[in-house]
Structures are given as C-alpha cells and as structure tokens.
PDB file of C-alpha atoms in Angstrom:
ATOM      1  CA  MET A   1      -3.547 -12.766  -6.703  1.00  0.00           C
ATOM      2  CA  ALA A   2      -3.512 -15.634  -4.794  1.00  0.00           C
ATOM      3  CA  THR A   3      -4.971 -17.594  -1.726  1.00  0.00           C
ATOM      4  CA  GLN A   4      -3.365 -18.991   1.085  1.00  0.00           C
ATOM      5  CA  THR A   5      -3.558 -22.639   1.619  1.00  0.00           C
ATOM      6  CA  THR A   6      -1.692 -25.147   4.073  1.00  0.00           C
ATOM      7  CA  GLU A   7      -0.154 -28.350   2.791  1.00  0.00           C
ATOM      8  CA  SER A   8      -1.251 -31.588   4.262  1.00  0.00           C
ATOM      9  CA  GLY A   9       0.896 -32.908   7.264  1.00  0.00           C
ATOM     10  CA  GLY A  10      -0.172 -31.103  10.452  1.00  0.00           C
ATOM     11  CA  ALA A  11       0.563 -27.816  12.257  1.00  0.00           C
ATOM     12  CA  GLY A  12       3.947 -27.480  10.902  1.00  0.00           C
ATOM     13  CA  ALA A  13       3.090 -27.897   7.683  1.00  0.00           C
ATOM     14  CA  GLU A  14       4.327 -25.266   4.867  1.00  0.00           C
ATOM     15  CA  ARG A  15       1.990 -22.575   4.087  1.00  0.00           C
ATOM     16  CA  LYS A  16       1.708 -21.713   0.306  1.00  0.00           C
ATOM     17  CA  LEU A  17      -0.366 -19.665  -1.963  1.00  0.00           C
ATOM     18  CA  HIS A  18      -2.734 -21.099  -4.550  1.00  0.00           C
ATOM     19  CA  ARG A  19      -2.575 -19.566  -7.899  1.00  0.00           C
ATOM     20  CA  GLU A  20      -6.142 -18.184  -8.614  1.00  0.00           C
ATOM     21  CA  VAL A  21      -5.461 -15.804 -11.797  1.00  0.00           C
ATOM     22  CA  SER A  22      -3.427 -16.287 -14.965  1.00  0.00           C
ATOM     23  CA  SER A  23      -0.445 -14.176 -15.926  1.00  0.00           C
ATOM     24  CA  ILE A  24      -2.395 -12.450 -18.163  1.00  0.00           C
ATOM     25  CA  GLY A  25      -5.289 -12.014 -15.922  1.00  0.00           C
ATOM     26  CA  LEU A  26      -2.434 -10.252 -13.634  1.00  0.00           C
ATOM     27  CA  LEU A  27      -1.245  -8.184 -16.122  1.00  0.00           C
ATOM     28  CA  PHE A  28      -4.973  -6.828 -16.938  1.00  0.00           C
ATOM     29  CA  VAL A  29      -5.742  -6.202 -13.327  1.00  0.00           C
ATOM     30  CA  SER A  30      -2.452  -3.977 -13.179  1.00  0.00           C
ATOM     31  CA  LEU A  31      -3.402  -1.987 -16.309  1.00  0.00           C
ATOM     32  CA  GLY A  32      -6.837  -1.699 -14.919  1.00  0.00           C
ATOM     33  CA  SER A  33      -5.910  -0.225 -11.833  1.00  0.00           C
ATOM     34  CA  ILE A  34      -3.314   2.135 -13.748  1.00  0.00           C
ATOM     35  CA  ILE A  35      -6.144   3.301 -16.523  1.00  0.00           C
ATOM     36  CA  GLY A  36      -8.747   5.296 -14.221  1.00  0.00           C
ATOM     37  CA  SER A  37     -10.868   7.976 -13.898  1.00  0.00           C
ATOM     38  CA  GLY A  38      -7.241  10.096 -13.426  1.00  0.00           C
ATOM     39  CA  TRP A  39      -6.730   9.849 -17.294  1.00  0.00           C
ATOM     40  CA  LEU A  40      -9.230  12.609 -17.711  1.00  0.00           C
ATOM     41  CA  PHE A  41      -9.390  14.496 -14.513  1.00  0.00           C
ATOM     42  CA  GLY A  42      -5.291  14.347 -13.790  1.00  0.00           C
ATOM     43  CA  ALA A  43      -4.902  15.775 -17.317  1.00  0.00           C
ATOM     44  CA  LEU A  44      -7.892  18.720 -16.689  1.00  0.00           C
ATOM     45  CA  THR A  45      -6.118  19.503 -13.357  1.00  0.00           C
ATOM     46  CA  ALA A  46      -2.561  19.562 -14.332  1.00  0.00           C
ATOM     47  CA  SER A  47      -3.381  21.717 -17.415  1.00  0.00           C
ATOM     48  CA  THR A  48      -5.481  24.083 -15.708  1.00  0.00           C
ATOM     49  CA  ILE A  49      -2.544  24.731 -13.114  1.00  0.00           C
ATOM     50  CA  ALA A  50       0.517  24.464 -15.282  1.00  0.00           C
ATOM     51  CA  GLY A  51      -0.868  24.779 -18.750  1.00  0.00           C
ATOM     52  CA  PRO A  52       0.949  23.084 -21.734  1.00  0.00           C
ATOM     53  CA  ALA A  53       3.978  22.776 -19.221  1.00  0.00           C
ATOM     54  CA  ALA A  54       1.738  19.660 -18.077  1.00  0.00           C
ATOM     55  CA  THR A  55       3.281  17.665 -20.594  1.00  0.00           C
ATOM     56  CA  ILE A  56       6.561  17.703 -18.877  1.00  0.00           C
ATOM     57  CA  SER A  57       5.170  16.467 -15.769  1.00  0.00           C
ATOM     58  CA  TRP A  58       3.605  13.448 -17.579  1.00  0.00           C
ATOM     59  CA  ILE A  59       7.302  12.704 -19.164  1.00  0.00           C
ATOM     60  CA  VAL A  60       8.765  12.839 -15.702  1.00  0.00           C
ATOM     61  CA  GLY A  61       6.072  10.594 -14.216  1.00  0.00           C
ATOM     62  CA  ALA A  62       6.556   8.079 -16.712  1.00  0.00           C
ATOM     63  CA  LEU A  63      10.452   7.921 -16.105  1.00  0.00           C
ATOM     64  CA  VAL A  64       9.760   7.644 -12.275  1.00  0.00           C
ATOM     65  CA  MET A  65       6.931   4.802 -13.010  1.00  0.00           C
ATOM     66  CA  LEU A  66       9.495   3.113 -15.255  1.00  0.00           C
ATOM     67  CA  VAL A  67      12.211   3.006 -12.820  1.00  0.00           C
ATOM     68  CA  LEU A  68       9.847   1.772 -10.165  1.00  0.00           C
ATOM     69  CA  ALA A  69       8.563  -0.812 -12.561  1.00  0.00           C
ATOM     70  CA  LEU A  70      11.868  -2.170 -12.949  1.00  0.00           C
ATOM     71  CA  VAL A  71      12.785  -2.242  -9.574  1.00  0.00           C
ATOM     72  CA  HIS A  72       9.539  -4.305  -8.524  1.00  0.00           C
ATOM     73  CA  ALA A  73      10.218  -6.271 -11.541  1.00  0.00           C
ATOM     74  CA  GLU A  74      13.848  -7.286 -10.213  1.00  0.00           C
ATOM     75  CA  LEU A  75      12.869  -7.450  -6.804  1.00  0.00           C
ATOM     76  CA  GLY A  76       9.834  -9.919  -7.857  1.00  0.00           C
ATOM     77  CA  SER A  77      12.179 -12.398  -9.272  1.00  0.00           C
ATOM     78  CA  MET A  78      14.608 -12.400  -6.455  1.00  0.00           C
ATOM     79  CA  TYR A  79      11.951 -12.498  -3.766  1.00  0.00           C
ATOM     80  CA  PRO A  80       8.753 -14.155  -5.225  1.00  0.00           C
ATOM     81  CA  VAL A  81       6.687 -13.440  -1.970  1.00  0.00           C
ATOM     82  CA  ALA A  82       3.307 -11.951  -1.760  1.00  0.00           C
ATOM     83  CA  GLY A  83       2.466  -8.450  -0.500  1.00  0.00           C
ATOM     84  CA  GLY A  84       5.833  -7.229  -2.153  1.00  0.00           C
ATOM     85  CA  SER A  85       5.071  -3.532  -1.735  1.00  0.00           C
ATOM     86  CA  THR A  86       5.404  -4.054   2.058  1.00  0.00           C
ATOM     87  CA  ARG A  87       7.677  -7.019   1.931  1.00  0.00           C
ATOM     88  CA  TYR A  88      10.430  -5.357   0.295  1.00  0.00           C
ATOM     89  CA  PRO A  89      10.705  -2.334   2.199  1.00  0.00           C
ATOM     90  CA  HIS A  90      10.807  -4.692   5.203  1.00  0.00           C
ATOM     91  CA  PHE A  91      13.600  -6.879   3.703  1.00  0.00           C
ATOM     92  CA  ALA A  92      15.744  -3.473   2.833  1.00  0.00           C
ATOM     93  CA  PHE A  93      15.001  -1.382   5.904  1.00  0.00           C
ATOM     94  CA  GLY A  94      13.615  -3.331   8.350  1.00  0.00           C
ATOM     95  CA  SER A  95      10.410  -3.950  10.444  1.00  0.00           C
ATOM     96  CA  LEU A  96       9.486  -0.145  10.733  1.00  0.00           C
ATOM     97  CA  ALA A  97       9.667   0.867   7.147  1.00  0.00           C
ATOM     98  CA  GLY A  98       7.687  -2.153   6.386  1.00  0.00           C
ATOM     99  CA  PHE A  99       5.114  -1.268   9.089  1.00  0.00           C
ATOM    100  CA  VAL A 100       4.908   2.216   7.636  1.00  0.00           C
ATOM    101  CA  ILE A 101       4.820   1.438   3.984  1.00  0.00           C
ATOM    102  CA  GLY A 102       2.034  -1.225   4.655  1.00  0.00           C
ATOM    103  CA  TRP A 103      -0.329   0.928   6.206  1.00  0.00           C
ATOM    104  CA  ALA A 104       0.345   3.355   3.293  1.00  0.00           C
ATOM    105  CA  VAL A 105      -0.457   0.740   0.684  1.00  0.00           C
ATOM    106  CA  TRP A 106      -3.400  -0.006   2.850  1.00  0.00           C
ATOM    107  CA  LEU A 107      -4.989   3.506   3.014  1.00  0.00           C
ATOM    108  CA  GLY A 108      -4.357   3.740  -0.600  1.00  0.00           C
ATOM    109  CA  ALA A 109      -6.281   0.847  -1.569  1.00  0.00           C
ATOM    110  CA  VAL A 110      -9.229   1.359   0.944  1.00  0.00           C
ATOM    111  CA  THR A 111      -9.589   4.843  -0.540  1.00  0.00           C
ATOM    112  CA  VAL A 112      -9.752   3.736  -4.162  1.00  0.00           C
ATOM    113  CA  ALA A 113     -13.632   3.017  -3.938  1.00  0.00           C
ATOM    114  CA  PRO A 114     -14.770   6.266  -2.357  1.00  0.00           C
ATOM    115  CA  ILE A 115     -12.491   8.078  -5.070  1.00  0.00           C
ATOM    116  CA  GLU A 116     -14.174   6.339  -7.901  1.00  0.00           C
ATOM    117  CA  VAL A 117     -17.512   7.093  -6.453  1.00  0.00           C
ATOM    118  CA  LEU A 118     -16.489  10.679  -6.308  1.00  0.00           C
ATOM    119  CA  ALA A 119     -15.348  10.495 -10.052  1.00  0.00           C
ATOM    120  CA  ALA A 120     -18.247   8.551 -11.209  1.00  0.00           C
ATOM    121  CA  LEU A 121     -20.558  11.385  -9.565  1.00  0.00           C
ATOM    122  CA  GLN A 122     -18.773  14.192 -11.472  1.00  0.00           C
ATOM    123  CA  TYR A 123     -19.481  12.470 -14.640  1.00  0.00           C
ATOM    124  CA  LEU A 124     -23.162  11.778 -13.594  1.00  0.00           C
ATOM    125  CA  THR A 125     -23.569  15.490 -12.455  1.00  0.00           C
ATOM    126  CA  HIS A 126     -23.148  16.476 -16.338  1.00  0.00           C
ATOM    127  CA  TYR A 127     -26.264  14.768 -17.171  1.00  0.00           C
ATOM    128  CA  PHE A 128     -27.880  14.850 -13.518  1.00  0.00           C
ATOM    129  CA  PRO A 129     -27.142  18.225 -12.106  1.00  0.00           C
ATOM    130  CA  PHE A 130     -29.416  17.847  -9.465  1.00  0.00           C
ATOM    131  CA  LEU A 131     -26.674  15.524  -7.615  1.00  0.00           C
ATOM    132  CA  THR A 132     -24.681  18.498  -6.351  1.00  0.00           C
ATOM    133  CA  ASP A 133     -25.388  21.973  -5.369  1.00  0.00           C
ATOM    134  CA  THR A 134     -23.089  24.863  -5.789  1.00  0.00           C
ATOM    135  CA  THR A 135     -23.283  27.699  -3.063  1.00  0.00           C
ATOM    136  CA  GLY A 136     -20.413  30.359  -2.490  1.00  0.00           C
ATOM    137  CA  GLY A 137     -18.214  28.534  -4.928  1.00  0.00           C
ATOM    138  CA  VAL A 138     -18.393  25.343  -2.715  1.00  0.00           C
ATOM    139  CA  THR A 139     -19.963  22.092  -4.341  1.00  0.00           C
ATOM    140  CA  VAL A 140     -21.424  19.599  -1.978  1.00  0.00           C
ATOM    141  CA  LEU A 141     -23.808  16.530  -2.970  1.00  0.00           C
ATOM    142  CA  THR A 142     -27.426  16.988  -2.404  1.00  0.00           C
ATOM    143  CA  GLY A 143     -29.566  14.475  -0.433  1.00  0.00           C
ATOM    144  CA  ILE A 144     -30.256  12.320  -3.464  1.00  0.00           C
ATOM    145  CA  GLY A 145     -26.423  12.572  -4.352  1.00  0.00           C
ATOM    146  CA  ILE A 146     -25.752  11.081  -1.073  1.00  0.00           C
ATOM    147  CA  VAL A 147     -28.035   8.265  -1.775  1.00  0.00           C
ATOM    148  CA  ILE A 148     -26.907   7.621  -5.161  1.00  0.00           C
ATOM    149  CA  SER A 149     -22.998   7.545  -3.716  1.00  0.00           C
ATOM    150  CA  ILE A 150     -24.026   4.996  -0.903  1.00  0.00           C
ATOM    151  CA  VAL A 151     -25.542   2.750  -3.555  1.00  0.00           C
ATOM    152  CA  LEU A 152     -22.278   3.227  -5.717  1.00  0.00           C
ATOM    153  CA  MET A 153     -20.246   2.427  -2.804  1.00  0.00           C
ATOM    154  CA  ALA A 154     -22.239  -0.390  -2.077  1.00  0.00           C
ATOM    155  CA  VAL A 155     -22.125  -1.815  -5.890  1.00  0.00           C
ATOM    156  CA  PHE A 156     -18.180  -1.233  -5.842  1.00  0.00           C
ATOM    157  CA  THR A 157     -17.830  -3.265  -2.412  1.00  0.00           C
ATOM    158  CA  VAL A 158     -19.988  -6.099  -3.835  1.00  0.00           C
ATOM    159  CA  ILE A 159     -17.740  -6.147  -7.276  1.00  0.00           C
ATOM    160  CA  ASN A 160     -14.672  -6.330  -5.120  1.00  0.00           C
ATOM    161  CA  LEU A 161     -16.128  -9.200  -2.814  1.00  0.00           C
ATOM    162  CA  ILE A 162     -17.371 -11.516  -5.574  1.00  0.00           C
ATOM    163  CA  GLY A 163     -14.244 -13.412  -5.916  1.00  0.00           C
ATOM    164  CA  ILE A 164     -10.556 -12.943  -7.386  1.00  0.00           C
ATOM    165  CA  ARG A 165     -11.147 -15.369 -10.091  1.00  0.00           C
ATOM    166  CA  LEU A 166     -14.465 -14.136 -11.424  1.00  0.00           C
ATOM    167  CA  LEU A 167     -13.202 -10.466 -11.078  1.00  0.00           C
ATOM    168  CA  ALA A 168     -10.132 -11.336 -13.037  1.00  0.00           C
ATOM    169  CA  GLU A 169     -12.104 -12.734 -15.897  1.00  0.00           C
ATOM    170  CA  SER A 170     -14.502 -10.501 -16.135  1.00  0.00           C
ATOM    171  CA  ASN A 171     -11.455  -7.564 -15.830  1.00  0.00           C
ATOM    172  CA  ASN A 172     -10.096  -9.257 -19.157  1.00  0.00           C
ATOM    173  CA  ILE A 173     -13.219  -8.065 -21.248  1.00  0.00           C
ATOM    174  CA  ILE A 174     -13.279  -4.423 -19.318  1.00  0.00           C
ATOM    175  CA  MET A 175      -9.896  -3.872 -20.037  1.00  0.00           C
ATOM    176  CA  ILE A 176     -10.550  -4.173 -23.853  1.00  0.00           C
ATOM    177  CA  TRP A 177     -12.463  -1.184 -23.194  1.00  0.00           C
ATOM    178  CA  LYS A 178     -10.330   0.818 -20.865  1.00  0.00           C
ATOM    179  CA  VAL A 179      -7.556   0.778 -23.133  1.00  0.00           C
ATOM    180  CA  ALA A 180      -9.255   1.186 -26.461  1.00  0.00           C
ATOM    181  CA  ILE A 181     -11.086   4.325 -25.398  1.00  0.00           C
ATOM    182  CA  PRO A 182      -8.230   6.520 -24.046  1.00  0.00           C
ATOM    183  CA  PHE A 183      -6.103   5.185 -27.161  1.00  0.00           C
ATOM    184  CA  LEU A 184      -8.594   6.251 -29.658  1.00  0.00           C
ATOM    185  CA  ALA A 185      -9.500   9.277 -27.924  1.00  0.00           C
ATOM    186  CA  VAL A 186      -6.080  10.462 -28.033  1.00  0.00           C
ATOM    187  CA  ILE A 187      -5.788   9.589 -31.794  1.00  0.00           C
ATOM    188  CA  VAL A 188      -9.015  11.058 -32.685  1.00  0.00           C
ATOM    189  CA  ILE A 189      -8.565  14.345 -30.895  1.00  0.00           C
ATOM    190  CA  MET A 190      -5.066  14.571 -32.389  1.00  0.00           C
ATOM    191  CA  VAL A 191      -6.211  13.669 -35.815  1.00  0.00           C
ATOM    192  CA  LEU A 192      -9.182  16.185 -35.739  1.00  0.00           C
ATOM    193  CA  SER A 193      -8.209  19.080 -33.271  1.00  0.00           C
ATOM    194  CA  PHE A 194      -4.252  18.962 -32.800  1.00  0.00           C
ATOM    195  CA  ASN A 195      -2.866  22.625 -33.138  1.00  0.00           C
ATOM    196  CA  THR A 196       0.644  23.534 -32.257  1.00  0.00           C
ATOM    197  CA  SER A 197      -0.621  26.802 -31.225  1.00  0.00           C
ATOM    198  CA  ASN A 198      -1.887  25.664 -28.221  1.00  0.00           C
ATOM    199  CA  PHE A 199       1.370  25.246 -26.631  1.00  0.00           C
ATOM    200  CA  THR A 200       2.071  28.758 -26.454  1.00  0.00           C
ATOM    201  CA  ALA A 201      -1.517  30.113 -26.246  1.00  0.00           C
ATOM    202  CA  ALA A 202      -3.093  31.690 -22.904  1.00  0.00           C
ATOM    203  CA  GLY A 203       0.098  33.194 -21.751  1.00  0.00           C
ATOM    204  CA  GLY A 204       2.815  31.117 -23.076  1.00  0.00           C
ATOM    205  CA  PHE A 205       4.186  27.511 -22.701  1.00  0.00           C
ATOM    206  CA  ALA A 206       4.290  27.673 -18.508  1.00  0.00           C
TER     207      ALA A 206
END
C-alpha cells in the first residue's frame, strides 16, 4: 500500500510511490483479508453440501493458493510495480487481459463491504431475530434490518477512508484476535469434541 508522489523537477519528473505501510503491516493486512467471515460460513456451507468430503476441497484449495502465492512472490520480485494483480496479466497477455482482470479485481474489492455487512447481520440475527423475516423459506431484511445494514455500510466505508497508515496500525492489533480466535477455536473443538466417526456418519464420507 502506497501513495503516488511526484519527484521535484517539473512536469517530466518521474512519478514514484511513497511507502506508507511497513512490511509487517502489509503482511497483517494480507492475513486480515484472508481471514474473514468465510472461515465459519464457508465451512458450514461446504460441509452441508459435501459432508466430511469437504475436507478434500480445503486441501485442494490450499495447494492452489500456495501455487498462486509463489507465482505472485516471484513476479513481485521481478516486477516491483503497484497493482500487480492487474499489471502482471497485462505484462503476460496484453492490454485486454489486463483490462478484464482489472475490472474483476475492482468488482471483487467493491463487494467486500456488502458481503461483510451480510455476514455481520447473519451473526446478529442470532441475538436479534427481528432483523430478518422468513416467509416461504426466503429470508429478507426487515425495515430495522435495512437501517442497520445501511449504518454498518457507512461504518465500514468510514473505516476504509480514515487512511492507509492508521488502518494498518489498528489492523496489527486486530490481527492478533483474528488469528488467535480461529486457531484456538479449532484446537479447543478438536480436543473436546473430535470424533473420527463423524467422517463416515450421516451417509458416509461423501
């Protein structure tokens, strides 16, 4: 994460990026973007559809992400440019690929806040069931739920506008919780409730 500045020397001066976040801050921001609401909802949905065989998808997904991470690490050292997710396809396959991937990355980024609002409301409905209403098997937001979702969107937007450096510094503290809670949850559940029969229960492994 960086901001663009212009070196002194007139209109033809070289434009360079000014570093705003430390390497540790960048690492924690990356981890923060990986660990989100999906670590619970993704596991729930996958196990509902595939049962215990969902563990295979996690292994395959981990291998795929490892390959992608290594590719980005290699390209990042070879071509240290901003916006690597869109610039690398541009370098490799041309302007059309860079344009398409650029829009895909933008759509992925702009939908993060609404998705997190949806996840937050799903958590909140456990304690405040009046936020949603289910009719005919379809769950929709109530009037109060819509108001709360708008407020949450505003809060998330403000958080993203307060500045990269401040956000990164606060994220370093948040990341301790975001890593510790899933890690401890997995360990506690495995110690207290792990049962190998669950891998073949309710119709078999798959």
